[in-house]
Amino acid sequence: MHYRSAIPVLVGCLFATNVLAADLMQTYMEALANDPQYASARASLMAGQEKSTQGLAKLLPNLSASGGYGRNWFEGLNYNENKYTIALTQPIFNWANYQNYETSKLQVSISEAQFAQAQQDLMMRVSQAYFDILAAEDVVTFAKAQKAAVAQQLELAKRSFQVGTTTITDTHEAQARYNLAEADEISALNDLEVKRTALEQIIGHPPGELDPLKKGVKLSAPEPNVMTSWVSSAENQNYQVVQYRLSREVAKRNIKATQAGHMPTVDLVASYNHTNRDQYMIDTNGGIQTFNTQKVVGVQWNIPLFSGFEVTSKVKEAVSLEDKARNDLEASRRSAAQLARQSYLGVNNGLSQVRALEAAEVASLSSLEANKLGYEVGVRINIDVLNAEQQVFMTRRDLTNARNNTIINGLRLKQAAGTLNEDDLKRVNLLLKK
């Protein structure tokens, strides 16, 4: 299992003096250094990597030393006793410990898969927050432009009414549209602030100016442009699927480890015991010093005979947990496949929407110009111009959202397939205007 190492301290230093993120990659690098969820995942990975060492320890020799000192009084005899023992135990056959060691290696792999998923989640959270801000900024721009355009139309309607070429109805309609445009602007500004706060939560400080998408940027279809390929990749490489697959292997190992409760264990044992004793007899004022040394080397075995059906019950429990893990794995495969299908369709439908909205933008601009000219010559009324202006801004807003959603769905498709990496963010970054 491959995973990226912890982000170097240099990254934190790099952005310590520059808190303004200019583009997507700079924002992502700041998130690597400051996002608490990613930091938590990195710490979890470091903890999980210790599982293998702990599992191996059960198969290695165990060396211990113990000792004691005491003074005793017993029916006219006093004596001091100083003793110590050094003992060595080396497992020769312990099926449970071996299975637990194999399980510990699987747990390390699970930790690595979880960290890889956390990296992909961070890429998606940063990208989503980044493009949400761009979309919100565009909405604010469109709202302000619409407000300005409606204001001009309102002034024109007022002048026309004053000279008697239009009725008061045109002025009222323009005023109502102006009030609505003002409300839309306030709502757009509020939404922008919310979106900026969402990115601030990830990078740890208010974001600066973000590079927008290039004008007329061209988006490409998924490669390969075949849904079944992406679905197959998702069912096998998605990191959530990988975790559940490894968890099932852990459950299988746990069954074998639990069944080992019926098996004997064999250990090689060796010990060295030494005792010093100073005796003093009160009646004769005499004393004697003795010492004793004992060396033992041998094999120790243990055969479990009956444990009150505890082992049998635990085996049944482990079998049921393995069945649960198998069903969890199947559910994760289906979920990953569904996410891949949705994202794939999202990309291709988004591309179609972008093309349609680009054509609609051209048409709506032409319609606006025609309605303005018609209003000037008296063949169109004020509401026609206002509707045409609103259509232009709605089309531009929808076009912006379609482009952003297509980009995000492309990244989500690769995440579902388990292939999303920093190179994908770099390719998206090339679509931004520097």
Short mmCIF file of C-alpha atoms in Angstrom, two decimals:
data_model
loop_
_atom_site.label_atom_id
_atom_site.label_comp_id
_atom_site.label_asym_id
_atom_site.label_seq_id
_atom_site.Cartn_x
_atom_site.Cartn_y
_atom_site.Cartn_z
CA MET A 1 0.00 0.00 0.00
CA HIS A 2 1.49 3.34 -1.06
CA TYR A 3 0.92 6.57 0.79
CA ARG A 4 2.44 10.01 0.90
CA SER A 5 4.71 10.95 3.76
CA ALA A 6 3.83 13.63 6.24
CA ILE A 7 4.05 17.14 4.85
CA PRO A 8 7.44 18.66 5.62
CA VAL A 9 7.83 21.50 8.08
CA LEU A 10 9.11 23.55 5.15
CA VAL A 11 5.56 23.84 3.81
CA GLY A 12 4.44 25.56 6.98
CA CYS A 13 7.37 27.95 6.81
CA LEU A 14 6.68 28.67 3.15
CA PHE A 15 3.19 29.99 3.87
CA ALA A 16 3.90 31.52 7.26
CA THR A 17 4.77 34.82 5.62
CA ASN A 18 2.19 34.62 2.85
CA VAL A 19 -1.36 33.87 3.93
CA LEU A 20 -2.89 34.79 0.59
CA ALA A 21 -3.67 31.79 -1.60
CA ALA A 22 -3.40 32.63 -5.29
CA ASP A 23 -4.49 29.38 -6.92
CA LEU A 24 -5.78 25.90 -6.24
CA MET A 25 -2.40 24.26 -5.60
CA GLN A 26 -1.30 26.94 -3.15
CA THR A 27 -4.59 26.55 -1.32
CA TYR A 28 -4.13 22.79 -1.22
CA MET A 29 -0.58 23.10 0.14
CA GLU A 30 -1.84 25.38 2.91
CA ALA A 31 -4.53 22.82 3.72
CA LEU A 32 -1.87 20.10 3.99
CA ALA A 33 -0.08 22.19 6.59
CA ASN A 34 -3.10 23.48 8.52
CA ASP A 35 -6.15 21.24 8.13
CA PRO A 36 -6.88 19.51 11.48
CA GLN A 37 -8.70 16.57 9.87
CA TYR A 38 -5.65 15.78 7.73
CA ALA A 39 -3.34 16.20 10.74
CA SER A 40 -5.55 13.78 12.69
CA ALA A 41 -5.36 11.24 9.85
CA ARG A 42 -1.56 11.57 9.74
CA ALA A 43 -1.31 10.93 13.49
CA SER A 44 -3.65 7.95 13.13
CA LEU A 45 -1.37 6.55 10.42
CA MET A 46 1.71 6.87 12.64
CA ALA A 47 -0.14 5.08 15.43
CA GLY A 48 -1.38 2.36 13.11
CA GLN A 49 2.11 1.61 11.81
CA GLU A 50 3.08 0.44 15.29
CA LYS A 51 0.62 -2.46 15.13
CA SER A 52 3.05 -4.62 13.18
CA THR A 53 5.82 -4.16 15.75
CA GLN A 54 3.43 -5.02 18.55
CA GLY A 55 2.26 -8.15 16.76
CA LEU A 56 5.82 -9.31 16.06
CA ALA A 57 6.74 -8.84 19.73
CA LYS A 58 4.53 -11.81 20.65
CA LEU A 59 6.74 -14.10 18.52
CA LEU A 60 10.09 -12.84 19.84
CA PRO A 61 11.92 -13.87 23.04
CA ASN A 62 10.73 -12.44 26.31
CA LEU A 63 13.52 -11.73 28.80
CA SER A 64 12.76 -10.60 32.33
CA ALA A 65 14.62 -10.10 35.60
CA SER A 66 13.19 -10.09 39.12
CA GLY A 67 14.60 -10.10 42.61
CA GLY A 68 14.07 -9.23 46.23
CA TYR A 69 15.69 -8.58 49.58
CA GLY A 70 14.23 -9.48 53.00
CA ARG A 71 15.14 -9.76 56.71
CA ASN A 72 13.48 -12.57 58.65
CA TRP A 73 13.07 -13.42 62.33
CA PHE A 74 12.12 -16.98 63.18
CA GLU A 75 12.38 -18.67 66.66
CA GLY A 76 15.83 -17.53 67.61
CA LEU A 77 17.10 -17.44 64.05
CA ASN A 78 17.56 -14.25 62.11
CA TYR A 79 18.61 -14.19 58.50
CA ASN A 80 18.88 -11.85 55.56
CA GLU A 81 17.96 -13.15 52.13
CA ASN A 82 18.90 -11.61 48.79
CA LYS A 83 17.72 -13.33 45.62
CA TYR A 84 17.24 -12.64 41.91
CA THR A 85 15.98 -14.49 38.84
CA ILE A 86 16.57 -14.04 35.13
CA ALA A 87 14.04 -15.80 32.90
CA LEU A 88 13.84 -16.23 29.14
CA THR A 89 10.78 -17.46 27.23
CA GLN A 90 10.78 -18.10 23.49
CA PRO A 91 7.48 -19.18 21.89
CA ILE A 92 7.97 -22.25 19.70
CA PHE A 93 4.36 -22.88 18.73
CA ASN A 94 1.57 -20.42 19.45
CA TRP A 95 -0.97 -20.33 16.65
CA ALA A 96 -2.92 -17.43 18.14
CA ASN A 97 0.16 -15.21 18.35
CA TYR A 98 1.11 -16.00 14.75
CA GLN A 99 -2.37 -15.14 13.50
CA ASN A 100 -2.35 -11.94 15.55
CA TYR A 101 0.95 -10.99 13.93
CA GLU A 102 -0.52 -11.49 10.46
CA THR A 103 -3.53 -9.45 11.57
CA SER A 104 -1.26 -6.63 12.74
CA LYS A 105 0.25 -6.34 9.26
CA LEU A 106 -3.24 -6.06 7.80
CA GLN A 107 -4.05 -3.35 10.35
CA VAL A 108 -1.04 -1.36 9.14
CA SER A 109 -2.37 -1.62 5.59
CA ILE A 110 -5.79 -0.43 6.78
CA SER A 111 -4.15 2.60 8.40
CA GLU A 112 -2.36 3.38 5.14
CA ALA A 113 -5.60 3.07 3.16
CA GLN A 114 -7.37 5.34 5.63
CA PHE A 115 -4.62 7.94 5.28
CA ALA A 116 -4.72 7.75 1.48
CA GLN A 117 -8.47 8.27 1.63
CA ALA A 118 -7.97 11.24 3.97
CA GLN A 119 -5.61 12.77 1.40
CA GLN A 120 -8.18 12.36 -1.35
CA ASP A 121 -10.90 13.75 0.91
CA LEU A 122 -8.72 16.80 1.55
CA MET A 123 -8.21 17.32 -2.19
CA MET A 124 -11.96 17.17 -2.72
CA ARG A 125 -12.79 19.45 0.22
CA VAL A 126 -10.28 22.05 -0.92
CA SER A 127 -11.39 21.86 -4.55
CA GLN A 128 -15.08 22.06 -3.63
CA ALA A 129 -14.52 25.02 -1.30
CA TYR A 130 -12.29 26.77 -3.88
CA PHE A 131 -14.78 26.50 -6.73
CA ASP A 132 -17.70 27.30 -4.44
CA ILE A 133 -15.99 30.63 -3.74
CA LEU A 134 -15.38 31.24 -7.45
CA ALA A 135 -19.03 30.49 -8.20
CA ALA A 136 -20.20 32.75 -5.36
CA GLU A 137 -17.91 35.54 -6.58
CA ASP A 138 -19.36 35.22 -10.07
CA VAL A 139 -22.88 35.38 -8.67
CA VAL A 140 -21.97 38.57 -6.81
CA THR A 141 -20.49 40.02 -10.01
CA PHE A 142 -23.57 39.09 -12.01
CA ALA A 143 -25.88 40.46 -9.30
CA LYS A 144 -24.06 43.77 -9.23
CA ALA A 145 -24.04 43.99 -13.03
CA GLN A 146 -27.75 43.16 -13.16
CA LYS A 147 -28.47 45.77 -10.52
CA ALA A 148 -26.53 48.38 -12.50
CA ALA A 149 -28.31 47.44 -15.73
CA VAL A 150 -31.73 47.56 -14.07
CA ALA A 151 -30.79 50.92 -12.52
CA GLN A 152 -30.05 52.28 -15.99
CA GLN A 153 -33.33 50.91 -17.28
CA LEU A 154 -35.10 52.46 -14.30
CA GLU A 155 -33.60 55.86 -15.05
CA LEU A 156 -34.56 55.49 -18.72
CA ALA A 157 -38.11 54.58 -17.75
CA LYS A 158 -38.36 57.61 -15.48
CA ARG A 159 -37.12 59.97 -18.19
CA SER A 160 -39.42 58.41 -20.76
CA PHE A 161 -42.38 58.83 -18.39
CA GLN A 162 -41.46 62.46 -17.77
CA VAL A 163 -41.50 63.22 -21.49
CA GLY A 164 -44.69 61.22 -21.93
CA THR A 165 -43.41 58.44 -24.18
CA THR A 166 -44.17 55.66 -21.66
CA THR A 167 -46.60 55.02 -18.86
CA ILE A 168 -45.98 54.90 -15.13
CA THR A 169 -46.27 51.12 -15.36
CA ASP A 170 -42.82 50.89 -16.95
CA THR A 171 -41.34 52.86 -14.08
CA HIS A 172 -43.02 50.64 -11.48
CA GLU A 173 -41.86 47.50 -13.22
CA ALA A 174 -38.29 48.79 -13.40
CA GLN A 175 -38.39 49.82 -9.73
CA ALA A 176 -39.64 46.39 -8.71
CA ARG A 177 -36.88 44.71 -10.69
CA TYR A 178 -34.32 47.05 -9.14
CA ASN A 179 -35.48 46.14 -5.63
CA LEU A 180 -35.28 42.43 -6.51
CA ALA A 181 -31.80 42.91 -7.96
CA GLU A 182 -30.75 44.67 -4.76
CA ALA A 183 -32.07 41.75 -2.69
CA ASP A 184 -30.26 39.28 -4.95
CA GLU A 185 -27.01 41.19 -4.45
CA ILE A 186 -27.35 41.08 -0.66
CA SER A 187 -28.09 37.35 -0.79
CA ALA A 188 -25.11 36.75 -3.09
CA LEU A 189 -22.74 38.67 -0.79
CA ASN A 190 -23.96 36.67 2.20
CA ASP A 191 -23.49 33.38 0.34
CA LEU A 192 -19.96 34.42 -0.67
CA GLU A 193 -19.06 35.07 2.95
CA VAL A 194 -20.37 31.62 3.93
CA LYS A 195 -18.31 29.98 1.16
CA ARG A 196 -15.16 31.85 2.21
CA THR A 197 -15.70 30.73 5.80
CA ALA A 198 -15.87 27.11 4.63
CA LEU A 199 -12.41 27.39 3.05
CA GLU A 200 -11.10 29.24 6.09
CA GLN A 201 -12.07 26.25 8.21
CA ILE A 202 -9.72 24.09 6.12
CA ILE A 203 -6.68 26.36 5.68
CA GLY A 204 -6.86 28.04 9.09
CA HIS A 205 -7.16 31.68 7.99
CA PRO A 206 -9.37 33.84 5.74
CA PRO A 207 -8.54 33.15 2.10
CA GLY A 208 -7.24 35.94 -0.07
CA GLU A 209 -8.01 36.55 -3.70
CA LEU A 210 -8.39 33.33 -5.67
CA ASP A 211 -7.46 32.86 -9.31
CA PRO A 212 -10.63 32.41 -11.41
CA LEU A 213 -11.17 30.12 -14.36
CA LYS A 214 -9.86 31.32 -17.68
CA LYS A 215 -12.41 32.88 -19.99
CA GLY A 216 -13.94 30.33 -22.32
CA VAL A 217 -11.98 27.48 -20.75
CA LYS A 218 -12.39 24.16 -22.57
CA LEU A 219 -13.11 21.09 -20.47
CA SER A 220 -12.35 17.55 -21.59
CA ALA A 221 -14.24 14.28 -21.23
CA PRO A 222 -13.07 11.51 -18.86
CA GLU A 223 -10.25 9.32 -20.11
CA PRO A 224 -11.18 6.58 -20.84
CA ASN A 225 -14.63 7.77 -21.76
CA VAL A 226 -16.21 4.41 -20.87
CA MET A 227 -18.37 4.11 -17.76
CA THR A 228 -17.67 0.41 -17.16
CA SER A 229 -13.93 1.04 -16.85
CA TRP A 230 -14.48 3.60 -14.11
CA VAL A 231 -17.01 1.40 -12.32
CA SER A 232 -14.62 -1.57 -12.39
CA SER A 233 -11.81 0.57 -11.01
CA ALA A 234 -14.09 1.88 -8.25
CA GLU A 235 -15.11 -1.64 -7.22
CA ASN A 236 -11.49 -2.67 -6.79
CA GLN A 237 -9.35 0.40 -6.09
CA ASN A 238 -11.60 2.77 -4.17
CA TYR A 239 -9.91 3.30 -0.80
CA GLN A 240 -13.12 2.68 1.11
CA VAL A 241 -13.40 -0.67 -0.67
CA VAL A 242 -9.75 -1.41 0.07
CA GLN A 243 -10.35 -0.78 3.77
CA TYR A 244 -13.34 -3.10 3.90
CA ARG A 245 -11.47 -5.75 1.94
CA LEU A 246 -8.63 -5.65 4.44
CA SER A 247 -11.11 -5.61 7.32
CA ARG A 248 -12.59 -8.83 6.00
CA GLU A 249 -9.13 -10.40 5.92
CA VAL A 250 -8.69 -9.28 9.52
CA ALA A 251 -11.98 -10.97 10.41
CA LYS A 252 -10.81 -14.20 8.78
CA ARG A 253 -7.56 -14.08 10.75
CA ASN A 254 -9.51 -13.47 13.93
CA ILE A 255 -11.44 -16.69 13.36
CA LYS A 256 -8.16 -18.64 13.15
CA ALA A 257 -6.75 -16.83 16.18
CA THR A 258 -9.87 -17.62 18.19
CA GLN A 259 -9.83 -21.27 17.12
CA ALA A 260 -6.29 -21.43 18.52
CA GLY A 261 -7.90 -21.45 21.96
CA HIS A 262 -8.32 -25.21 21.43
CA MET A 263 -4.67 -25.72 20.43
CA PRO A 264 -1.63 -26.41 22.59
CA THR A 265 1.21 -23.94 23.04
CA VAL A 266 4.90 -24.79 23.29
CA ASP A 267 7.60 -22.49 24.69
CA LEU A 268 11.32 -22.75 25.18
CA VAL A 269 12.12 -21.60 28.74
CA ALA A 270 15.39 -20.85 30.48
CA SER A 271 16.01 -19.34 33.88
CA TYR A 272 18.84 -18.51 36.27
CA ASN A 273 18.06 -18.24 40.00
CA HIS A 274 20.52 -17.12 42.67
CA THR A 275 19.88 -16.76 46.41
CA ASN A 276 22.23 -15.43 49.13
CA ARG A 277 21.29 -16.03 52.81
CA ASP A 278 23.07 -14.69 55.93
CA GLN A 279 21.88 -16.58 59.05
CA TYR A 280 22.46 -15.45 62.65
CA MET A 281 21.55 -17.62 65.66
CA ILE A 282 20.79 -15.52 68.74
CA ASP A 283 21.59 -18.20 71.40
CA THR A 284 25.06 -19.05 70.21
CA ASN A 285 25.95 -15.71 68.70
CA GLY A 286 26.99 -17.65 65.62
CA GLY A 287 26.27 -17.09 61.99
CA ILE A 288 26.45 -18.85 58.70
CA GLN A 289 26.25 -17.70 55.11
CA THR A 290 24.75 -19.87 52.40
CA PHE A 291 23.96 -19.34 48.75
CA ASN A 292 22.09 -21.32 46.19
CA THR A 293 22.16 -21.15 42.36
CA GLN A 294 19.69 -22.86 40.06
CA LYS A 295 19.86 -23.04 36.24
CA VAL A 296 16.96 -24.38 34.21
CA VAL A 297 16.57 -24.94 30.46
CA GLY A 298 13.64 -26.80 29.00
CA VAL A 299 10.43 -26.87 27.01
CA GLN A 300 7.10 -25.93 28.49
CA TRP A 301 3.78 -26.94 26.96
CA ASN A 302 0.19 -26.24 27.74
CA ILE A 303 -2.93 -28.01 26.46
CA PRO A 304 -6.32 -26.35 27.03
CA LEU A 305 -8.90 -28.95 28.01
CA PHE A 306 -12.06 -27.10 28.97
CA SER A 307 -12.87 -23.38 29.33
CA GLY A 308 -16.59 -23.42 29.94
CA PHE A 309 -17.41 -23.17 26.21
CA GLU A 310 -15.80 -19.71 26.08
CA VAL A 311 -13.61 -20.56 23.10
CA THR A 312 -16.51 -22.12 21.21
CA SER A 313 -18.62 -19.01 21.79
CA LYS A 314 -15.82 -16.70 20.68
CA VAL A 315 -15.34 -18.71 17.48
CA LYS A 316 -19.05 -18.32 16.69
CA GLU A 317 -18.75 -14.60 17.36
CA ALA A 318 -15.74 -14.31 15.04
CA VAL A 319 -17.55 -16.19 12.27
CA SER A 320 -20.50 -13.81 12.52
CA LEU A 321 -18.16 -10.81 12.42
CA GLU A 322 -16.52 -12.21 9.29
CA ASP A 323 -19.94 -12.50 7.70
CA LYS A 324 -20.62 -8.87 8.65
CA ALA A 325 -17.29 -7.82 7.12
CA ARG A 326 -18.15 -9.65 3.90
CA ASN A 327 -21.46 -7.80 3.60
CA ASP A 328 -19.82 -4.47 4.47
CA LEU A 329 -17.33 -5.08 1.67
CA GLU A 330 -20.12 -5.77 -0.82
CA ALA A 331 -21.98 -2.64 0.30
CA SER A 332 -18.85 -0.53 -0.12
CA ARG A 333 -18.29 -1.91 -3.63
CA ARG A 334 -21.82 -1.04 -4.66
CA SER A 335 -21.54 2.41 -3.13
CA ALA A 336 -18.24 3.09 -4.90
CA ALA A 337 -19.68 1.85 -8.20
CA GLN A 338 -22.72 4.08 -7.81
CA LEU A 339 -20.53 7.09 -7.02
CA ALA A 340 -18.44 6.36 -10.13
CA ARG A 341 -21.57 6.16 -12.30
CA GLN A 342 -23.00 9.38 -10.89
CA SER A 343 -19.70 11.24 -11.30
CA TYR A 344 -19.14 9.91 -14.81
CA LEU A 345 -22.61 11.00 -15.87
CA GLY A 346 -22.08 14.29 -14.08
CA VAL A 347 -18.96 15.01 -16.12
CA ASN A 348 -20.50 14.13 -19.49
CA ASN A 349 -23.83 15.81 -18.76
CA GLY A 350 -21.91 18.82 -17.48
CA LEU A 351 -19.96 19.06 -20.72
CA SER A 352 -23.23 19.00 -22.66
CA GLN A 353 -24.69 21.66 -20.40
CA VAL A 354 -21.63 23.86 -20.84
CA ARG A 355 -21.90 23.68 -24.62
CA ALA A 356 -25.64 24.41 -24.50
CA LEU A 357 -25.24 27.30 -22.08
CA GLU A 358 -22.39 28.80 -24.10
CA ALA A 359 -24.72 28.89 -27.09
CA ALA A 360 -27.51 30.20 -24.85
CA GLU A 361 -25.27 33.02 -23.61
CA VAL A 362 -24.64 34.18 -27.17
CA ALA A 363 -28.34 33.97 -27.96
CA SER A 364 -29.41 35.79 -24.79
CA LEU A 365 -26.95 38.63 -25.48
CA SER A 366 -28.33 38.97 -28.99
CA SER A 367 -31.86 38.96 -27.58
CA LEU A 368 -30.94 41.67 -25.08
CA GLU A 369 -29.50 43.92 -27.76
CA ALA A 370 -32.56 43.37 -29.95
CA ASN A 371 -34.94 44.21 -27.09
CA LYS A 372 -33.00 47.34 -26.21
CA LEU A 373 -33.16 48.49 -29.82
CA GLY A 374 -36.83 47.58 -30.00
CA TYR A 375 -37.54 49.56 -26.84
CA GLU A 376 -35.79 52.59 -28.31
CA VAL A 377 -37.93 52.48 -31.47
CA GLY A 378 -41.10 51.66 -29.58
CA VAL A 379 -41.75 48.05 -30.65
CA ARG A 380 -40.71 46.60 -27.25
CA ILE A 381 -41.79 47.62 -23.77
CA ASN A 382 -39.64 48.03 -20.67
CA ILE A 383 -40.50 44.61 -19.22
CA ASP A 384 -39.12 42.96 -22.34
CA VAL A 385 -35.73 44.56 -21.79
CA LEU A 386 -35.73 43.69 -18.09
CA ASN A 387 -36.57 40.06 -18.85
CA ALA A 388 -33.83 39.91 -21.47
CA GLU A 389 -31.28 41.32 -19.02
CA GLN A 390 -32.31 38.84 -16.36
CA GLN A 391 -32.01 36.01 -18.87
CA VAL A 392 -28.43 37.02 -19.68
CA PHE A 393 -27.37 37.00 -16.04
CA MET A 394 -29.17 33.74 -15.26
CA THR A 395 -27.52 32.09 -18.26
CA ARG A 396 -24.06 33.29 -17.18
CA ARG A 397 -24.69 32.09 -13.64
CA ASP A 398 -25.81 28.67 -14.86
CA LEU A 399 -22.80 28.48 -17.19
CA THR A 400 -20.43 29.20 -14.32
CA ASN A 401 -22.08 26.55 -12.15
CA ALA A 402 -22.01 24.02 -14.99
CA ARG A 403 -18.27 24.50 -15.54
CA ASN A 404 -17.47 24.29 -11.84
CA ASN A 405 -19.65 21.22 -11.31
CA THR A 406 -18.08 19.48 -14.30
CA ILE A 407 -14.60 20.04 -12.88
CA ILE A 408 -15.63 18.84 -9.42
CA ASN A 409 -17.37 15.77 -10.84
CA GLY A 410 -14.21 14.95 -12.78
CA LEU A 411 -12.20 14.98 -9.55
CA ARG A 412 -14.91 13.03 -7.72
CA LEU A 413 -14.88 10.42 -10.49
CA LYS A 414 -11.18 9.84 -9.95
CA GLN A 415 -11.69 9.71 -6.20
CA ALA A 416 -14.37 7.06 -6.66
CA ALA A 417 -11.95 5.08 -8.83
CA GLY A 418 -9.19 5.44 -6.22
CA THR A 419 -6.83 7.25 -8.62
CA LEU A 420 -7.14 10.90 -7.50
CA ASN A 421 -3.75 12.49 -6.78
CA GLU A 422 -1.97 15.83 -6.76
CA ASP A 423 -1.29 15.65 -10.50
CA ASP A 424 -5.04 15.89 -11.08
CA LEU A 425 -5.16 19.08 -9.03
CA LYS A 426 -2.25 20.45 -11.02
CA ARG A 427 -4.12 19.83 -14.27
CA VAL A 428 -7.15 21.67 -12.89
CA ASN A 429 -4.83 24.45 -11.73
CA LEU A 430 -3.77 24.99 -15.34
CA LEU A 431 -7.37 26.01 -16.11
CA LEU A 432 -7.07 29.02 -13.78
CA LYS A 433 -6.16 32.52 -14.89
CA LYS A 434 -2.92 33.70 -13.26
#
